[in-house]
Amino acid sequence: MLTLHPHPATPCAAVHSLQVTVERTEEGGLRLQYRLSGDLTQIRIPEPQTPVFADGLWEHTCFEAFIGVRGESGYHEFNFSPSGQWAAYTFSGYREIEGRKSSPGPSFFKGGELDRDSVGCCGVESGFPLCKRGIEGDLLLQVVIVTTDLPPNSGNNPFELGLTAVIETTSGEKSYWALQHPAARPDFHLRSGFTCQTASNGCF
């Protein structure tokens, strides 16, 4: 279990903890589970939407993953909204965007169980993730990124992950969460923030 931390410039009292687990799938993909614990009455959680690609998800509560290959400058960015919408982008270097991946999309889980009839997108399920509202409640989102949507890795080197989140409160304030914040201002694209490296059974 990995713990995300708010950037010192953007604290959020409504969030008590934000953790992520990372596992490799049998097929070589990545399974991510984000668990936010806190006062969900103070957090703006996007309402369910049609599970399609959408830009600008990071402008509201959104869970993210930045994935590169050790020794290579390129990386992919994935955005997962509690609404069920998602986005995926490819970069050749720091903020040097190459394009976006609009199909097929990642696989969302709902309540921890995979609904195999609702596969929509990065090979994301269309079910709305488990959301328990209230004080001391949990927001749980699980997603699988299939092998073909990960950065090319012909050398079979470890993947480097920057696991992040944007949390918006009901007052409209945003806090930025990551495993590590290398700069004075929040910047999820900095490679020095990709501090999780994959092993055969997850991250270390």
XYZ file of C-alpha atoms in Angstrom:
204
model
C 0.000 0.000 0.000
C 1.454 3.340 -1.085
C 0.489 6.635 0.547
C -0.101 9.840 -1.385
C 0.652 13.159 0.298
C -0.798 16.609 -0.346
C 1.517 19.244 -1.714
C 2.503 21.533 1.191
C 0.915 24.466 -0.648
C -2.460 22.695 -1.030
C -3.516 20.955 2.196
C -6.986 19.424 2.490
C -8.461 18.750 5.936
C -11.363 16.765 4.452
C -9.016 13.999 3.282
C -7.721 11.837 6.108
C -5.749 9.422 3.932
C -5.243 8.591 0.266
C -3.598 5.295 -0.604
C -2.900 3.287 -3.732
C -2.116 -0.367 -4.310
C -0.367 -1.526 -7.474
C -0.350 -5.073 -8.833
C 0.803 -6.665 -12.066
C -1.853 -8.680 -13.859
C -1.154 -12.125 -15.254
C -1.159 -10.599 -18.731
C 1.464 -8.011 -17.760
C -0.840 -5.034 -17.247
C -1.276 -2.938 -14.121
C -4.107 -3.053 -11.611
C -4.424 0.136 -9.522
C -6.699 0.695 -6.536
C -7.143 4.182 -5.090
C -8.744 4.493 -1.655
C -9.626 7.931 -0.300
C -10.788 8.108 3.322
C -12.231 11.258 4.830
C -15.263 13.480 5.129
C -16.815 12.885 1.723
C -19.524 15.459 2.428
C -16.777 18.083 1.963
C -15.384 16.593 -1.259
C -16.853 17.271 -4.688
C -17.214 13.879 -6.366
C -18.173 13.931 -10.055
C -21.539 12.349 -10.814
C -21.731 9.224 -13.021
C -21.332 9.892 -16.732
C -21.111 7.830 -19.881
C -17.702 6.082 -19.634
C -15.894 7.788 -22.505
C -12.659 9.700 -23.110
C -12.874 13.283 -21.775
C -10.312 16.078 -21.545
C -9.984 18.279 -18.462
C -10.834 15.610 -15.881
C -8.005 16.934 -13.684
C -9.994 20.154 -13.181
C -12.130 18.232 -10.668
C -11.625 15.258 -8.351
C -9.576 12.794 -10.374
C -7.122 9.944 -9.794
C -4.079 9.746 -12.045
C -1.096 7.647 -13.038
C 2.030 8.753 -14.903
C 3.934 5.772 -16.292
C 7.340 5.634 -17.943
C 10.028 3.039 -18.560
C 13.258 3.292 -16.603
C 15.957 4.876 -18.753
C 13.544 6.374 -21.299
C 12.211 9.947 -21.411
C 8.732 9.206 -22.771
C 5.742 8.468 -20.556
C 1.980 8.029 -20.557
C -0.545 9.950 -18.441
C -3.831 8.340 -17.345
C -6.737 10.227 -15.730
C -9.522 8.284 -13.981
C -12.609 10.176 -12.822
C -15.097 8.780 -10.279
C -17.657 9.707 -12.943
C -16.459 6.756 -15.031
C -14.835 9.013 -17.625
C -11.143 8.667 -18.398
C -8.281 10.084 -20.449
C -4.883 8.850 -21.629
C -2.064 10.856 -23.216
C 1.399 10.038 -24.561
C 4.450 12.287 -24.046
C 7.892 12.061 -25.663
C 9.490 14.037 -22.812
C 8.628 16.470 -20.046
C 5.224 17.940 -21.032
C 6.013 17.242 -24.707
C 2.678 15.759 -25.700
C 2.572 13.418 -28.681
C -1.070 12.470 -28.705
C -3.938 10.913 -26.862
C -5.280 7.379 -26.644
C -9.027 7.539 -27.137
C -9.747 3.833 -27.569
C -10.356 1.295 -26.262
C -9.718 2.664 -22.763
C -8.980 1.399 -19.208
C -11.075 -1.088 -17.235
C -12.902 0.297 -14.218
C -13.988 -1.961 -11.404
C -17.211 -1.469 -9.461
C -17.154 -2.285 -5.790
C -14.127 -4.487 -6.233
C -15.751 -6.869 -8.722
C -15.033 -6.814 -12.423
C -18.163 -6.605 -14.570
C -16.917 -8.327 -17.714
C -20.001 -7.280 -19.677
C -19.245 -3.579 -19.294
C -15.744 -3.349 -20.724
C -15.439 0.056 -22.330
C -12.048 1.592 -22.351
C -7.304 1.067 -21.813
C -8.471 -2.416 -22.288
C -11.789 1.368 -18.036
C -14.863 -0.748 -17.140
C -18.010 1.287 -17.394
C -19.298 0.560 -13.890
C -19.307 3.449 -11.445
C -16.773 2.754 -8.684
C -17.870 2.130 -5.124
C -18.611 5.411 -3.382
C -19.672 5.580 0.246
C -20.656 9.136 1.142
C -20.446 10.652 4.601
C -18.085 11.529 7.400
C -15.336 8.901 7.739
C -16.424 7.428 4.424
C -14.341 5.839 1.690
C -14.172 6.465 -2.017
C -12.745 3.441 -3.794
C -11.720 3.335 -7.441
C -10.046 0.375 -9.113
C -8.726 0.279 -12.638
C -6.788 -2.067 -14.901
C -4.467 -0.766 -17.614
C -3.800 -3.523 -20.125
C -0.323 -4.235 -21.449
C -0.926 -2.694 -24.866
C -1.786 0.669 -23.296
C 1.423 0.852 -21.266
C 4.514 2.565 -22.723
C 6.494 0.347 -25.139
C 8.999 -1.690 -23.167
C 10.955 -3.970 -25.475
C 13.806 -4.196 -22.977
C 11.495 -5.440 -20.222
C 12.785 -2.750 -17.863
C 10.883 -1.737 -14.730
C 8.086 0.754 -15.164
C 8.373 3.986 -13.170
C 5.075 5.307 -11.834
C 4.004 8.682 -10.539
C 0.735 8.040 -8.690
C -1.258 11.204 -8.108
C -4.682 12.711 -7.491
C -6.507 16.016 -7.630
C -9.105 16.457 -4.904
C -11.708 19.213 -5.179
C -13.711 20.303 -2.145
C -17.297 21.503 -2.202
C -15.958 25.052 -1.828
C -14.064 24.665 -5.122
C -10.578 24.487 -3.629
C -8.212 21.878 -5.063
C -5.453 19.905 -3.398
C -2.764 18.000 -5.266
C -1.606 14.607 -4.014
C 1.393 12.495 -5.026
C 3.887 9.973 -3.718
C 6.454 12.775 -3.752
C 6.426 16.476 -4.626
C 9.852 17.458 -6.046
C 9.052 21.142 -6.688
C 7.764 24.201 -4.845
C 4.616 24.086 -6.985
C 2.578 20.952 -7.790
C 3.874 19.334 -10.975
C 2.939 15.716 -11.645
C 4.982 15.597 -14.873
C 8.376 15.839 -13.158
C 10.132 12.516 -13.640
C 11.684 12.752 -10.181
C 8.152 12.239 -8.872
C 7.850 8.827 -10.576
C 9.069 7.079 -7.436
C 7.231 3.760 -7.705
C 9.035 1.073 -9.715
C 7.277 -2.089 -10.764
C 8.382 -5.537 -9.726
C 6.734 -8.821 -10.686
C 4.263 -8.528 -7.800
C 3.585 -4.788 -7.715
C 5.644 -1.734 -6.798
C 8.642 -1.073 -4.599
